[in-house]
Structures are given as structure tokens and as C-alpha cells.
Amino acid sequence: MSERKVLTKYYPPDFDPSKITRSRAPKQAGPKVQTVRLMAPFPMKCTACGEYIYKGRKFNARKETTEEKYYSIPIYRFYIRCTRCSAEITFKTDPKNMDYECERGAKRNTEPWRMNGMGKQESDEERLDRLEREEEEKNAMQELETKTLDAKQEMAVADALDEIRTRNARIERIGKDGVEVTVTGESFDEERKRQDQEDEETARKAFMRRHEAMEEVIDDEDMEEEVAPPITKESALQMPPPSFKRVVKKKKDHAAALGIKKKPSVV
């Protein structure tokens, strides 16, 4: 490949470099246009031949920078051609609604997610208003749930207060010896400790009873083992030797159990 690489250039004998001058082409008047590759931003239908163009179909388009602006955002216009009849279709950007706007050559298809409940296509402002209303309704439902939880909590607190009042009245009835019974937090703690001690004492007594019963059973077994006479060598010699003779078991008559009568054998 090295022999194909040209390191020198051919200059004719009448070459005069002073005759070469730099020239600049005039600036393009009007909007700036450049060729880009894009995909259809929305589904559309050609008004010339009725061809449907789905969203995402690729085109070689001309991109034009218009003089219109939304605040400081420039608006671009795109030119594509129908894939069936080659009719020109134009659409431009819509930064206000964060979308595209079809201008001519095609008609935008109806998109279900852009329609409200009445079957009419809604704008972005209407959609935002509807979402705000739905958010307010959601907040109202959340507020209702919060109120319900608060009501349940208040009912639980009221039940706890009633229980405390009942317990205080019971403690006051206990002290009938003429001494005024004052209900304080310390008395509640003492009462709880006393109940815990009583429960522990009851459990200890129950375990002691069970332990004593187990000891009695073990003592009875030991006494029975002691009563049994020990086996001596003389008594072992007097015992009969073991027999290993095969014992033939008598077969059961299942026929009689089933009600089958056998004929007597003829001799």
C-alpha cells in the first residue's frame, strides 16, 4: 500500500500561484436550513393520499430555524415527505406545551391519553387543571383518612381513661377501714409488684408439688426393683434349657369366616 500513497503533487509548467485568490461566498439570506435525520414525533395521516405515518418512523428532513421564539427558546420547523406520494409535510416545535405542532400536509391522529373524560381532546393547560383537581380530591381523601385515624386514637384514649377510673374506684372500695386511699403512681407500682410476687410464689409452689410427685414415683420404682429376688447360679442351672425347635403355626380357616362350605372329600 505504500507505493500507492502520493507524496508529491503534479504542477503544470504554466502554474502561477499568484493568480489564485481567496473568495468568500455570500452569506445565505433567510432562515438557516440544514439536513437532519429524525423520527416522526407523533402519528399523522397524509392529507394528499391518506397514508398513515406512525410515531417513530425515520425521515431525512430539512431543519429550518425560524425567527419565532418562545421567550429565549428558538422554534424549529421540519420538512419531510410522505412515504407514499412524496407530498411535503411540515411541523414545528411547540416549547410552550413541550410538544410539536403539525402545520400542513398532514393531520395529527387522535391520541387517547390527550383526551378528557368527555371525549374531547384537551390542551396541556386543561390537562394541568384536571390533574390539579384530581390532586385536590386526593388530598381531601387523605385528610378524611387522617381524621378517621385521629378519631380511632381518641376512642382508644377514652377507653384507657375509663379503665383507669374503674381501677381507681376498685382500689378505693378496698380501703373501707376509714383511711382515705390516695391513688398515685407509686401505689400502682406497688400493686403491680405485689401481683408479680404472688404469681411467682404460686408458680414456685406448683413446681415444688410436681417435683415431689416425681420423687415419689422414682422411690416406688426403686422399691419394686428391690423386692424382686436376685437370680443365683443354682437357680440358673435348674432352669430348663432353651428350645430352638421350629413351631408350626396352625393355618386359619378363612373360608369358614367368609361363609364358604367345603365339600367333604370322597375316600
Short mmCIF file of C-alpha atoms in Angstrom, two decimals:
data_model
loop_
_atom_site.label_atom_id
_atom_site.label_comp_id
_atom_site.label_asym_id
_atom_site.label_seq_id
_atom_site.Cartn_x
_atom_site.Cartn_y
_atom_site.Cartn_z
CA MET A 1 0.00 0.00 0.00
CA SER A 2 2.97 2.33 0.46
CA GLU A 3 3.56 2.61 -3.30
CA ARG A 4 0.03 3.95 -3.80
CA LYS A 5 0.48 6.79 -1.35
CA VAL A 6 1.20 10.02 -3.22
CA LEU A 7 3.81 12.17 -1.51
CA THR A 8 4.23 14.73 -4.31
CA LYS A 9 1.73 16.58 -6.46
CA TYR A 10 1.95 17.46 -10.14
CA TYR A 11 2.25 21.14 -11.02
CA PRO A 12 1.95 22.06 -14.73
CA PRO A 13 4.68 24.24 -16.29
CA ASP A 14 2.36 27.24 -16.63
CA PHE A 15 1.24 27.14 -12.97
CA ASP A 16 1.21 30.60 -11.38
CA PRO A 17 0.26 30.65 -7.66
CA SER A 18 -0.21 34.43 -7.69
CA LYS A 19 -3.31 34.01 -9.80
CA ILE A 20 -5.04 32.01 -7.05
CA THR A 21 -7.21 34.30 -4.91
CA ARG A 22 -9.38 33.59 -1.93
CA SER A 23 -13.06 34.22 -2.41
CA ARG A 24 -15.91 34.01 0.07
CA ALA A 25 -19.40 33.03 -0.92
CA PRO A 26 -22.16 35.45 0.05
CA LYS A 27 -23.96 34.71 3.28
CA GLN A 28 -27.19 32.78 2.91
CA ALA A 29 -30.17 35.06 3.18
CA GLY A 30 -33.20 33.94 5.14
CA PRO A 31 -33.53 31.19 7.73
CA LYS A 32 -30.75 28.69 8.31
CA VAL A 33 -31.55 25.27 6.78
CA GLN A 34 -29.70 22.01 7.40
CA THR A 35 -30.39 18.33 6.66
CA VAL A 36 -31.02 16.12 9.69
CA ARG A 37 -32.20 12.59 10.43
CA LEU A 38 -35.25 12.43 12.69
CA MET A 39 -38.20 10.30 13.72
CA ALA A 40 -41.84 11.32 13.46
CA PRO A 41 -42.75 12.84 16.84
CA PHE A 42 -46.44 11.91 16.61
CA PRO A 43 -48.71 9.69 14.48
CA MET A 44 -50.17 11.51 11.48
CA LYS A 45 -52.19 10.98 8.30
CA CYS A 46 -51.20 12.46 4.96
CA THR A 47 -53.95 14.75 3.60
CA ALA A 48 -52.96 14.07 -0.03
CA CYS A 49 -53.07 10.26 -0.19
CA GLY A 50 -54.36 9.20 3.24
CA GLU A 51 -51.18 7.32 4.19
CA TYR A 52 -50.75 6.75 7.92
CA ILE A 53 -47.33 7.59 9.36
CA TYR A 54 -46.76 6.08 12.78
CA LYS A 55 -44.79 7.69 15.57
CA GLY A 56 -41.08 6.89 15.42
CA ARG A 57 -40.72 6.45 11.66
CA LYS A 58 -37.39 7.77 10.42
CA PHE A 59 -37.05 10.51 7.81
CA ASN A 60 -34.36 12.61 6.17
CA ALA A 61 -35.70 16.07 6.95
CA ARG A 62 -34.74 19.68 6.44
CA LYS A 63 -34.43 21.62 9.67
CA GLU A 64 -35.18 25.32 9.49
CA THR A 65 -34.54 27.84 12.26
CA THR A 66 -37.44 30.27 12.25
CA GLU A 67 -37.45 33.83 13.54
CA GLU A 68 -40.11 32.96 16.10
CA LYS A 69 -39.10 32.46 19.70
CA TYR A 70 -40.81 31.44 22.91
CA TYR A 71 -39.08 33.67 25.43
CA SER A 72 -35.46 32.87 24.52
CA ILE A 73 -36.10 29.38 23.10
CA PRO A 74 -35.87 29.23 19.27
CA ILE A 75 -38.61 27.44 17.35
CA TYR A 76 -37.56 24.98 14.62
CA ARG A 77 -39.54 23.87 11.56
CA PHE A 78 -39.05 20.47 9.90
CA TYR A 79 -39.86 19.44 6.34
CA ILE A 80 -40.44 15.76 5.49
CA ARG A 81 -42.09 13.95 2.59
CA CYS A 82 -44.85 11.34 2.62
CA THR A 83 -43.54 7.80 2.10
CA ARG A 84 -46.29 7.07 -0.45
CA CYS A 85 -47.00 10.20 -2.51
CA SER A 86 -43.90 12.29 -1.60
CA ALA A 87 -46.10 15.22 -0.55
CA GLU A 88 -44.36 17.74 1.66
CA ILE A 89 -45.31 17.71 5.35
CA THR A 90 -44.21 20.39 7.77
CA PHE A 91 -44.37 20.62 11.54
CA LYS A 92 -42.61 22.78 14.11
CA THR A 93 -41.68 22.66 17.74
CA ASP A 94 -44.00 23.95 20.47
CA PRO A 95 -41.89 24.72 23.56
CA LYS A 96 -44.86 26.27 25.37
CA ASN A 97 -46.68 22.92 25.56
CA MET A 98 -43.49 20.80 25.30
CA ASP A 99 -44.80 19.21 22.09
CA TYR A 100 -44.88 19.54 18.29
CA GLU A 101 -47.43 21.31 16.13
CA CYS A 102 -48.44 19.99 12.71
CA GLU A 103 -48.68 22.82 10.16
CA ARG A 104 -49.61 21.48 6.73
CA GLY A 105 -49.53 18.37 4.56
CA ALA A 106 -50.78 16.03 7.30
CA LYS A 107 -53.31 15.74 10.07
CA ARG A 108 -52.40 14.62 13.56
CA ASN A 109 -54.14 11.46 14.77
CA THR A 110 -56.29 11.46 17.90
CA GLU A 111 -54.30 10.26 20.91
CA PRO A 112 -56.35 8.73 23.76
CA TRP A 113 -54.07 9.99 26.53
CA ARG A 114 -54.66 13.56 25.32
CA MET A 115 -58.45 13.30 25.71
CA ASN A 116 -60.52 14.06 28.78
CA GLY A 117 -63.49 12.11 30.07
CA MET A 118 -65.95 13.88 27.71
CA GLY A 119 -64.20 12.50 24.60
CA LYS A 120 -62.68 15.85 23.62
CA GLN A 121 -59.02 16.42 23.02
CA GLU A 122 -57.70 18.66 25.78
CA SER A 123 -54.81 21.06 25.72
CA ASP A 124 -51.89 20.95 28.10
CA GLU A 125 -53.36 23.75 30.24
CA GLU A 126 -56.67 21.89 30.58
CA ARG A 127 -54.81 18.69 31.40
CA LEU A 128 -52.81 20.51 34.11
CA ASP A 129 -56.04 21.92 35.58
CA ARG A 130 -57.59 18.46 35.61
CA LEU A 131 -54.53 16.98 37.32
CA GLU A 132 -54.65 19.74 39.94
CA ARG A 133 -58.31 18.97 40.64
CA GLU A 134 -57.54 15.28 40.97
CA GLU A 135 -54.69 16.10 43.35
CA GLU A 136 -57.03 18.21 45.48
CA GLU A 137 -59.56 15.37 45.62
CA LYS A 138 -56.77 13.00 46.60
CA ASN A 139 -55.70 15.38 49.34
CA ALA A 140 -59.31 15.54 50.57
CA MET A 141 -59.43 11.74 50.79
CA GLN A 142 -56.12 11.71 52.64
CA GLU A 143 -57.44 14.33 55.06
CA LEU A 144 -60.55 12.19 55.67
CA GLU A 145 -58.36 9.15 56.40
CA THR A 146 -56.30 11.23 58.84
CA LYS A 147 -59.45 12.36 60.62
CA THR A 148 -60.63 8.74 60.88
CA LEU A 149 -57.32 7.67 62.41
CA ASP A 150 -57.47 10.55 64.88
CA ALA A 151 -61.00 9.55 65.89
CA LYS A 152 -59.87 5.96 66.48
CA GLN A 153 -56.97 7.18 68.59
CA GLU A 154 -59.29 9.37 70.68
CA MET A 155 -61.61 6.41 71.25
CA ALA A 156 -58.66 4.30 72.39
CA VAL A 157 -57.58 7.04 74.80
CA ALA A 158 -61.12 7.31 76.16
CA ASP A 159 -61.25 3.53 76.75
CA ALA A 160 -57.92 3.68 78.58
CA LEU A 161 -59.21 6.52 80.79
CA ASP A 162 -62.35 4.55 81.61
CA GLU A 163 -60.23 1.55 82.59
CA ILE A 164 -58.07 3.74 84.84
CA ARG A 165 -61.17 5.22 86.52
CA THR A 166 -62.60 1.75 87.11
CA ARG A 167 -59.36 0.55 88.65
CA ASN A 168 -59.19 3.62 90.89
CA ALA A 169 -62.76 3.03 92.06
CA ARG A 170 -61.92 -0.61 92.86
CA ILE A 171 -58.86 0.43 94.86
CA GLU A 172 -60.95 2.98 96.78
CA ARG A 173 -63.54 0.33 97.63
CA ILE A 174 -60.78 -1.89 99.06
CA GLY A 175 -59.86 0.70 101.64
CA LYS A 176 -63.02 0.57 103.78
CA ASP A 177 -61.21 0.95 107.09
CA GLY A 178 -61.88 4.68 107.22
CA VAL A 179 -58.45 5.62 105.92
CA GLU A 180 -58.54 7.78 102.84
CA VAL A 181 -56.97 5.97 99.94
CA THR A 182 -54.96 8.16 97.64
CA VAL A 183 -54.32 6.78 94.21
CA THR A 184 -50.88 7.65 92.98
CA GLY A 185 -48.39 6.25 90.55
CA GLU A 186 -46.39 4.70 93.40
CA SER A 187 -49.43 2.77 94.66
CA PHE A 188 -49.97 1.39 91.16
CA ASP A 189 -46.35 0.26 91.02
CA GLU A 190 -46.59 -1.38 94.45
CA GLU A 191 -49.79 -3.16 93.45
CA ARG A 192 -48.14 -4.44 90.29
CA LYS A 193 -45.08 -5.66 92.22
CA ARG A 194 -47.31 -7.41 94.77
CA GLN A 195 -49.22 -9.20 92.00
CA ASP A 196 -45.95 -10.26 90.36
CA GLN A 197 -44.66 -11.66 93.64
CA GLU A 198 -47.91 -13.59 94.19
CA ASP A 199 -47.66 -15.05 90.68
CA GLU A 200 -44.06 -16.08 91.27
CA GLU A 201 -44.97 -17.72 94.60
CA THR A 202 -47.84 -19.64 93.01
CA ALA A 203 -45.62 -20.84 90.18
CA ARG A 204 -42.88 -21.90 92.66
CA LYS A 205 -45.38 -23.90 94.72
CA ALA A 206 -46.72 -25.63 91.60
CA PHE A 207 -43.20 -26.60 90.51
CA MET A 208 -42.42 -27.89 94.03
CA ARG A 209 -45.54 -30.09 94.01
CA ARG A 210 -44.58 -31.53 90.64
CA HIS A 211 -41.04 -32.18 91.82
CA GLU A 212 -42.29 -34.01 94.96
CA ALA A 213 -44.65 -36.14 92.85
CA MET A 214 -41.75 -37.11 90.56
CA GLU A 215 -39.62 -38.08 93.56
CA GLU A 216 -42.44 -40.31 94.92
CA VAL A 217 -42.75 -42.12 91.57
CA ILE A 218 -38.99 -42.70 91.45
CA ASP A 219 -38.99 -44.08 95.05
CA ASP A 220 -41.82 -46.53 94.22
CA GLU A 221 -39.90 -47.86 91.22
CA ASP A 222 -36.78 -48.35 93.33
CA MET A 223 -38.76 -50.29 95.95
CA GLU A 224 -40.24 -52.59 93.31
CA GLU A 225 -36.80 -53.30 91.93
CA GLU A 226 -35.53 -54.11 95.41
CA VAL A 227 -38.42 -56.56 96.11
CA ALA A 228 -37.57 -58.73 93.06
CA PRO A 229 -35.35 -61.71 94.21
CA PRO A 230 -31.90 -61.86 92.66
CA ILE A 231 -31.03 -64.72 90.26
CA THR A 232 -28.34 -67.03 91.65
CA LYS A 233 -26.13 -69.56 89.87
CA GLU A 234 -28.01 -72.57 91.30
CA SER A 235 -31.40 -71.25 90.17
CA ALA A 236 -29.99 -70.57 86.73
CA LEU A 237 -28.73 -74.21 86.46
CA GLN A 238 -32.16 -75.55 87.49
CA MET A 239 -33.91 -73.57 84.71
CA PRO A 240 -34.76 -75.70 81.61
CA PRO A 241 -32.52 -75.23 78.61
CA PRO A 242 -33.87 -73.09 75.76
CA SER A 243 -35.52 -74.93 72.87
CA PHE A 244 -34.79 -73.97 69.26
CA LYS A 245 -37.40 -76.29 67.76
CA ARG A 246 -39.45 -74.78 64.95
CA VAL A 247 -43.04 -74.21 65.94
CA VAL A 248 -45.54 -74.73 63.11
CA LYS A 249 -48.46 -72.38 63.40
CA LYS A 250 -51.91 -73.68 62.58
CA LYS A 251 -53.39 -72.08 59.49
CA LYS A 252 -56.57 -70.14 59.93
CA ASP A 253 -59.66 -71.26 58.06
CA HIS A 254 -60.58 -68.10 56.17
CA ALA A 255 -63.21 -69.93 54.11
CA ALA A 256 -65.35 -70.52 57.20
CA ALA A 257 -65.08 -66.87 58.11
CA LEU A 258 -66.36 -65.93 54.65
CA GLY A 259 -69.22 -68.47 54.83
CA ILE A 260 -67.78 -70.89 52.24
CA LYS A 261 -68.51 -74.50 52.87
CA LYS A 262 -66.04 -77.12 51.63
CA LYS A 263 -67.27 -80.38 50.19
CA PRO A 264 -66.20 -83.46 52.15
CA SER A 265 -63.53 -85.45 50.44
CA VAL A 266 -64.67 -88.77 48.97
CA VAL A 267 -62.45 -91.67 50.07
#
